[in-house]
PDB file of C-alpha atoms in Angstrom:
ATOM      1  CA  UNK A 158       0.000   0.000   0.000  1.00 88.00           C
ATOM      2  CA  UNK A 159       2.922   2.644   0.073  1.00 82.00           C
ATOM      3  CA  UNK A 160       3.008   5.619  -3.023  1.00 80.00           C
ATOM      4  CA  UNK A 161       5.309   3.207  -4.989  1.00 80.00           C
ATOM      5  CA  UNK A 162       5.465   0.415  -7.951  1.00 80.00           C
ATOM      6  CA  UNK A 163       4.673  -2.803  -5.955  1.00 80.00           C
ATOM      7  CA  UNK A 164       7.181  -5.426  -7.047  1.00 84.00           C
ATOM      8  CA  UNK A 165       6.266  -9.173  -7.047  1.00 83.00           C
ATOM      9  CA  UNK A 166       8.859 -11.971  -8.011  1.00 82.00           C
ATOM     10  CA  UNK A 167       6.761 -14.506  -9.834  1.00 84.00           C
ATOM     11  CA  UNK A 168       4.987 -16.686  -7.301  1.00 89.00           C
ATOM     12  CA  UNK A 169       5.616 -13.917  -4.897  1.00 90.00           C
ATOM     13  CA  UNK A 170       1.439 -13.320  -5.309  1.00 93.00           C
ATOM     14  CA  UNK A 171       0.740 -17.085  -3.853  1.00 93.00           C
ATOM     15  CA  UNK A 172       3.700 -17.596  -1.512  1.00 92.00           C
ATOM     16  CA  UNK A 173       5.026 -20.174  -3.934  1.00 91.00           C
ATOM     17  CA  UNK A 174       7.549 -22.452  -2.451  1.00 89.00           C
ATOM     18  CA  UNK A 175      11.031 -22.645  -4.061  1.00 84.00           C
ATOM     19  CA  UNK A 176      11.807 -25.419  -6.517  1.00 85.00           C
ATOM     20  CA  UNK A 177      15.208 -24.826  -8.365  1.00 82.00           C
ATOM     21  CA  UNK A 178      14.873 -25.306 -12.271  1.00 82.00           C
ATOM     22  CA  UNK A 179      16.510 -28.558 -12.825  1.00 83.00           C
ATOM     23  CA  UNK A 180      20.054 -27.441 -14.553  1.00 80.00           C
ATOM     24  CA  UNK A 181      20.274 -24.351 -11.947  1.00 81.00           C
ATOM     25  CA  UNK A 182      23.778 -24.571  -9.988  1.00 82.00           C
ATOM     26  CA  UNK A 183      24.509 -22.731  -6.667  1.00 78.00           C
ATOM     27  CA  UNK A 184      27.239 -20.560  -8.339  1.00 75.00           C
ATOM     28  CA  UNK A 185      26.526 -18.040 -11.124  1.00 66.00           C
ATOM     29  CA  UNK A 186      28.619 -19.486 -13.669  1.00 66.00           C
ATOM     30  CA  UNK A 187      27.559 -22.922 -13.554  1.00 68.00           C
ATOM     31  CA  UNK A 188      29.901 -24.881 -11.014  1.00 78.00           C
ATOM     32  CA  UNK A 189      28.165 -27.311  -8.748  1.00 80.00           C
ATOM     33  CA  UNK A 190      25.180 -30.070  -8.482  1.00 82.00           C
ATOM     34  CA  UNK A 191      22.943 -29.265 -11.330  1.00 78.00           C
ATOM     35  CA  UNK A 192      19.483 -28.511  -9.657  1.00 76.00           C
ATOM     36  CA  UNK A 193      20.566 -27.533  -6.277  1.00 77.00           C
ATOM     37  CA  UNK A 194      21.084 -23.950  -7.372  1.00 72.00           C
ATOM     38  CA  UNK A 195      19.170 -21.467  -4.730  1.00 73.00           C
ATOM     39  CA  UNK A 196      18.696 -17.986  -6.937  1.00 70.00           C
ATOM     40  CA  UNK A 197      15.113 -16.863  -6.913  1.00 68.00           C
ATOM     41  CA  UNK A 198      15.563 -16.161 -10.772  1.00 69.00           C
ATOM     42  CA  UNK A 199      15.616 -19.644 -11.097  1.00 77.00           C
ATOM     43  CA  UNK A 200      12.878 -21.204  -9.292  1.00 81.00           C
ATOM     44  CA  UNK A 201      10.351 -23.107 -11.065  1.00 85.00           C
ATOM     45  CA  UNK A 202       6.713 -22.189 -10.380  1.00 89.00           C
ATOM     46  CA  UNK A 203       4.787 -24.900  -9.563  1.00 91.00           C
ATOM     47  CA  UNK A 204       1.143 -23.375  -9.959  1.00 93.00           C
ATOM     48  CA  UNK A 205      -0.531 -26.610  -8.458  1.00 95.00           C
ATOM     49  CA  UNK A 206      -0.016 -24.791  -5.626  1.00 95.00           C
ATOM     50  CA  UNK A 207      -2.585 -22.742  -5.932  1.00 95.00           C
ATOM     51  CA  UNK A 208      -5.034 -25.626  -5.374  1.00 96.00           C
ATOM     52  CA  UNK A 209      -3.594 -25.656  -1.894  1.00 96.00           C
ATOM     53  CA  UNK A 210      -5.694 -24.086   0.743  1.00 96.00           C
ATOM     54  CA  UNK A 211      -2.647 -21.189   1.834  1.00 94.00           C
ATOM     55  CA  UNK A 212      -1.323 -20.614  -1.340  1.00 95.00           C
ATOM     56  CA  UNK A 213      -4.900 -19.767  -2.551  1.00 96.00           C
ATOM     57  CA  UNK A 214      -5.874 -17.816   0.158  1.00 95.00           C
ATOM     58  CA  UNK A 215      -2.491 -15.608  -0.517  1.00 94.00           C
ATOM     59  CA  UNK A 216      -3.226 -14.833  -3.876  1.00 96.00           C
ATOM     60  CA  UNK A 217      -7.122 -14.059  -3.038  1.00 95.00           C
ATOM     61  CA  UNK A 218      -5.530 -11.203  -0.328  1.00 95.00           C
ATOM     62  CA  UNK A 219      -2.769 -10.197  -2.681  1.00 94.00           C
ATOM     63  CA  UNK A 220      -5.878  -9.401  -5.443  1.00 94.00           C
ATOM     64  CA  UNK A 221      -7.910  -7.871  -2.756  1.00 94.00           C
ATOM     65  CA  UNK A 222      -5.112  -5.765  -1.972  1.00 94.00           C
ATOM     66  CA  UNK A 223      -4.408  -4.766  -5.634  1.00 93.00           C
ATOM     67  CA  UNK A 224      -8.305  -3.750  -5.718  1.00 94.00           C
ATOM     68  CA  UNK A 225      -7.692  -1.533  -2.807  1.00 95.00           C
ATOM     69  CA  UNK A 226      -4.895  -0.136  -4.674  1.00 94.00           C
ATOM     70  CA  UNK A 227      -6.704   0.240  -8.109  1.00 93.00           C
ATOM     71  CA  UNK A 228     -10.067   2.069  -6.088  1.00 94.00           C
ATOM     72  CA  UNK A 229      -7.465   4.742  -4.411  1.00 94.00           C
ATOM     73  CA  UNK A 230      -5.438   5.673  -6.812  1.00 92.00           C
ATOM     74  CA  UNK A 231      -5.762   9.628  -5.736  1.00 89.00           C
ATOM     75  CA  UNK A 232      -3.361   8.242  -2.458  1.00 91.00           C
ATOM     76  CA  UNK A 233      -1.538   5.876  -3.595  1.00 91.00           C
ATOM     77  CA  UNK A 234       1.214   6.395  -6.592  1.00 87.00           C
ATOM     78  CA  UNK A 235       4.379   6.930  -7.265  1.00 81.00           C
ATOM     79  CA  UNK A 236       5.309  10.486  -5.510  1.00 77.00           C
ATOM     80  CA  UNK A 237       8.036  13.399  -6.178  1.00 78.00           C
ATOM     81  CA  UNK A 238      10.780  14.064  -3.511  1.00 76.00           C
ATOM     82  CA  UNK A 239       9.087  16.818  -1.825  1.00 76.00           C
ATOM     83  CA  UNK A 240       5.977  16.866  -3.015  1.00 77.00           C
ATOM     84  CA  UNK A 241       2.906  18.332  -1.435  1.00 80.00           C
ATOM     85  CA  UNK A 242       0.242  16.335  -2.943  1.00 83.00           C
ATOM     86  CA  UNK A 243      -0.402  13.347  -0.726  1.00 88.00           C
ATOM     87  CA  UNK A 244       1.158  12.751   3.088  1.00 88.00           C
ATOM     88  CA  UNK A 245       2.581   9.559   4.445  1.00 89.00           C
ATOM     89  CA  UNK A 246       2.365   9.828   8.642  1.00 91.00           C
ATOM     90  CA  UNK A 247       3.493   7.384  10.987  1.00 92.00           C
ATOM     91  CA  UNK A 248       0.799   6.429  13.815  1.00 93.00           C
ATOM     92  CA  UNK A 249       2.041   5.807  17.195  1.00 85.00           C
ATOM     93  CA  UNK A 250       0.448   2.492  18.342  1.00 82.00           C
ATOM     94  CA  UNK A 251      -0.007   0.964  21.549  1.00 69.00           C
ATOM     95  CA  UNK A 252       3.387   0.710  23.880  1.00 68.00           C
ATOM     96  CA  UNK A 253       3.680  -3.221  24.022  1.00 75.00           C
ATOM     97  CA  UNK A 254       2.599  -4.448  20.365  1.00 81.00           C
ATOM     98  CA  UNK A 255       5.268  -5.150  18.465  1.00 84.00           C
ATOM     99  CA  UNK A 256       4.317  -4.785  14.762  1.00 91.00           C
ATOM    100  CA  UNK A 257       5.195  -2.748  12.110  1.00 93.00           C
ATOM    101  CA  UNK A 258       4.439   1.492  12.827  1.00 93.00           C
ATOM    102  CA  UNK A 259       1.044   1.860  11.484  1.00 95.00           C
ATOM    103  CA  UNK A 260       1.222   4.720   9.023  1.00 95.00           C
ATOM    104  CA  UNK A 261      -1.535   7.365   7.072  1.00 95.00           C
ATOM    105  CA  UNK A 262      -1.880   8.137   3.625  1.00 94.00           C
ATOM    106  CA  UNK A 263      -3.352  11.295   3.125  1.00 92.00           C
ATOM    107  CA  UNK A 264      -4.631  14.130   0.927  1.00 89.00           C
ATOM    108  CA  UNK A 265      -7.279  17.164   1.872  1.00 84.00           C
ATOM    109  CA  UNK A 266     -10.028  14.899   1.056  1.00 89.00           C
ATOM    110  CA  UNK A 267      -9.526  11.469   2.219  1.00 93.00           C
ATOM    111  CA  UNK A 268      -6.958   8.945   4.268  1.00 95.00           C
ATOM    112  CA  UNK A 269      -6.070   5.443   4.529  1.00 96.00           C
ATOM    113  CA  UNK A 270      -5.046   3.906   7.446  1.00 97.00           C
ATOM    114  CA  UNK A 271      -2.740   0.551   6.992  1.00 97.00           C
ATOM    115  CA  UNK A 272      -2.200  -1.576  10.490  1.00 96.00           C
ATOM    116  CA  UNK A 273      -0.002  -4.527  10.023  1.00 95.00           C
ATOM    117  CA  UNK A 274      -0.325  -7.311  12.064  1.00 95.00           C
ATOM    118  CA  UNK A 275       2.567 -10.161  11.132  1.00 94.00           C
ATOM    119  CA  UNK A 276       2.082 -12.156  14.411  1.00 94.00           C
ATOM    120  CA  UNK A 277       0.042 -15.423  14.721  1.00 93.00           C
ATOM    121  CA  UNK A 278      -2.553 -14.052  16.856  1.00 93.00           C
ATOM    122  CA  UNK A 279      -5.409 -11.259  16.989  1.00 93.00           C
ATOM    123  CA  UNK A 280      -4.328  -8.109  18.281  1.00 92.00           C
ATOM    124  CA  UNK A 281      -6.406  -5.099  19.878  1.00 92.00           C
ATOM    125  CA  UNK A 282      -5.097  -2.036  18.414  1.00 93.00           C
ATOM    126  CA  UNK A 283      -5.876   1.451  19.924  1.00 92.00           C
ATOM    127  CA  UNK A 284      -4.774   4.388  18.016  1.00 93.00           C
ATOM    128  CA  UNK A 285      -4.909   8.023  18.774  1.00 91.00           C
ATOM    129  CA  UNK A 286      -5.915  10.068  15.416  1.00 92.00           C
ATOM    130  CA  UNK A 287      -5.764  13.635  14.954  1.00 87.00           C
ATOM    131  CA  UNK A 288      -7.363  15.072  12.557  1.00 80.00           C
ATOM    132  CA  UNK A 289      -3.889  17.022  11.706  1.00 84.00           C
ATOM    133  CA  UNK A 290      -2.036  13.529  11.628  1.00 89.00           C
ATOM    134  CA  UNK A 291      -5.357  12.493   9.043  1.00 90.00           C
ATOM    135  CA  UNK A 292      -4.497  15.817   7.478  1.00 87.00           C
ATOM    136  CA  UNK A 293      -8.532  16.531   6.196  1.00 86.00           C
ATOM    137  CA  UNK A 294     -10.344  19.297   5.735  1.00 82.00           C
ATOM    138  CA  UNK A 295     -13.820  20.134   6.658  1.00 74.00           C
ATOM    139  CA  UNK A 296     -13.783  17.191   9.376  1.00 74.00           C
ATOM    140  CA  UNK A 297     -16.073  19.544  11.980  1.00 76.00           C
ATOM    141  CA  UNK A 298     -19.182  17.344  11.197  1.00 80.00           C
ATOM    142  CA  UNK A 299     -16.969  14.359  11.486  1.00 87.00           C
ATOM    143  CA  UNK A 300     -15.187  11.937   9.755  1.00 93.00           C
ATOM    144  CA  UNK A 301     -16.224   9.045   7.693  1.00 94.00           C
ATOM    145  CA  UNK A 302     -14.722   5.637   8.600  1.00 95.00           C
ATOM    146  CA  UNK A 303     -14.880   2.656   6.182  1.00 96.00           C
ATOM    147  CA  UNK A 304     -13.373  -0.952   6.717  1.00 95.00           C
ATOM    148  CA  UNK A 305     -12.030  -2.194   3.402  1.00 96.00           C
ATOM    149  CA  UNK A 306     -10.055  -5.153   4.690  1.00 94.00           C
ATOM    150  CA  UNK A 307     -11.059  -8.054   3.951  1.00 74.00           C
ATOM    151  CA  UNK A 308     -14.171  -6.889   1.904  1.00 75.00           C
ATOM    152  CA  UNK A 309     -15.812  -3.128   2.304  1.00 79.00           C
ATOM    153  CA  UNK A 310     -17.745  -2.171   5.147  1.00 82.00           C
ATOM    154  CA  UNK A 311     -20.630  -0.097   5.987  1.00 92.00           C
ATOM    155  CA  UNK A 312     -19.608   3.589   6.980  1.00 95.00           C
ATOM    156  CA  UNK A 313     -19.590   5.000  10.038  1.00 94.00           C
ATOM    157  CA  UNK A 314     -19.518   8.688  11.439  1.00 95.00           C
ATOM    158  CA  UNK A 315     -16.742   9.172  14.005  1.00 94.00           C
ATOM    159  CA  UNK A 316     -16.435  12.664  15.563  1.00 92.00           C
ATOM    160  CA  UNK A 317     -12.711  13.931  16.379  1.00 88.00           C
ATOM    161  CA  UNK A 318     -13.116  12.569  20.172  1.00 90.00           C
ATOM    162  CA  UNK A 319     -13.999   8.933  18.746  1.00 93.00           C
ATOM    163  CA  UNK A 320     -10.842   9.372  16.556  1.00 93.00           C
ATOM    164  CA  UNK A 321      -8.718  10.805  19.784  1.00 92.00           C
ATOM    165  CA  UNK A 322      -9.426   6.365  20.691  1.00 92.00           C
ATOM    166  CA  UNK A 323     -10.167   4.502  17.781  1.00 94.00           C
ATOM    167  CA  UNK A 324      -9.945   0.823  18.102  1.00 92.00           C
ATOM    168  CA  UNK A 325      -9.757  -1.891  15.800  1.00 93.00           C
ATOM    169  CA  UNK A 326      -9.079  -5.900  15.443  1.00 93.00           C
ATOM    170  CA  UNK A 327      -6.252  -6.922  13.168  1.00 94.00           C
ATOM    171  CA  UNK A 328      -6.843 -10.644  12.642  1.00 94.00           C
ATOM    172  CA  UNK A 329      -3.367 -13.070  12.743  1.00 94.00           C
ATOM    173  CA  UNK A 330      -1.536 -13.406   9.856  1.00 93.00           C
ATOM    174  CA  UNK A 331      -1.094 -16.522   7.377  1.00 90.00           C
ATOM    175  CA  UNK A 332      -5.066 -16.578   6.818  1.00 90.00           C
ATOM    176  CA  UNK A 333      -7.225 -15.371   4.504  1.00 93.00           C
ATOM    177  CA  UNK A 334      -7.674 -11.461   4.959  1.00 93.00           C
ATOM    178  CA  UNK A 335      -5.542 -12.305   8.315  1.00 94.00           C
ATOM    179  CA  UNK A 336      -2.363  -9.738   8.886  1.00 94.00           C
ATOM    180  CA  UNK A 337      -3.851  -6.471   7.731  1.00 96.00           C
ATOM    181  CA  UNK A 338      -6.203  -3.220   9.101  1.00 96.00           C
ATOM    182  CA  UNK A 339      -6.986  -1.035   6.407  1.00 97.00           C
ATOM    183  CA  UNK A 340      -9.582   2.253   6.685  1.00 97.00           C
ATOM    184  CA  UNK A 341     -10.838   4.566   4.754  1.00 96.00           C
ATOM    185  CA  UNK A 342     -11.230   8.315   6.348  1.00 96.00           C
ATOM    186  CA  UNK A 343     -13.218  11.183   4.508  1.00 94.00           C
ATOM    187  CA  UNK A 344     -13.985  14.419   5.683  1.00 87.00           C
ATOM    188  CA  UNK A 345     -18.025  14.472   6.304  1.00 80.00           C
TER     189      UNK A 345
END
């Protein structure tokens, strides 16, 4: 979800698992056991994998995440060095989680929150949101809020108070639409 190209090595999309092409070698130049070789270049996709329950549910979240990507494309693109058009914030989280810092993506109009979660359990998440770290305008009648991970929610008014201790759920990761928080905030 960051303002950037989002890069993929093939398989990447179902968590493939590595299979070395058959005459790939450890070393560049071809010295050593043929079919042994460990660069990613050379691994051979093996798309029965997909008919396995985890590989399939990784590819279903990587296109659900693409969607996401494709229906915001106002925030999220590739961005100038100093540019003023969109606003990537860090959100301090809760003291004892240890994930990744939750960040905001952010124009005058809307923002997206993105909470990562890579542990193998459900974590309670409680965020304090300004509206100056959301960066909106026109937010004195409130702020829409709209869950889009795992499929979209229905919106919700929140007032700058409710945003001063917004909560969420970020499900466990290695399951379907497990690992991820992502919101939707537009100026009312």
């Amino acid at each position: 979800f960051a303002p950037a190209i989002p890069l993929f090595m093939s398989g990447e999309e179902f968590d493939a698992g590595y299979r070395p092409l058959p005459g790939l070698t450890p070393d560049l130049y071809g010295t050593g056991e043929p079919g042994s070789g460990c660069w990613l270049y050379g691994s051979w996709l093996q798309w029965e994998q997909l008919d396995e329950k985890r590989h399939r549910d990784m590819f279903e979240d990587v296109k659900r995440m693409l969607a996401i990507r494709r229906e915001h494309t106002d925030l999220i693109h590739a961005v100038e060095p100093g540019s003023n058009d969109i606003f990537l914030n860090a959100v301090p989280v809760t003291p004892d989680l240890e994930i990744p810092v939750p960040y905001l993506i952010s124009d005058s109009k809307r923002a997206l929150l993105i909470i990562a979660n890579p542990t193998d359990r459900e974590l309670e998440v409680e965020l304090e949101l300004t509206v100056e770290l959301l960066k909106l305008s026109g937010y004195e009648r409130g702020v829409i809020v709209t869950e889009l991970w795992q499929t979209e929610g229905d919106p919700c008014l929140m007032t700058a108070d409710d945003l001063l201790r917004y909560r969420c759920t970020v499900s466990p990761d290695h399951e379907r639409g497990g690992g991820l928080h992502v919101a939707r905030f537009e100026s009312n």
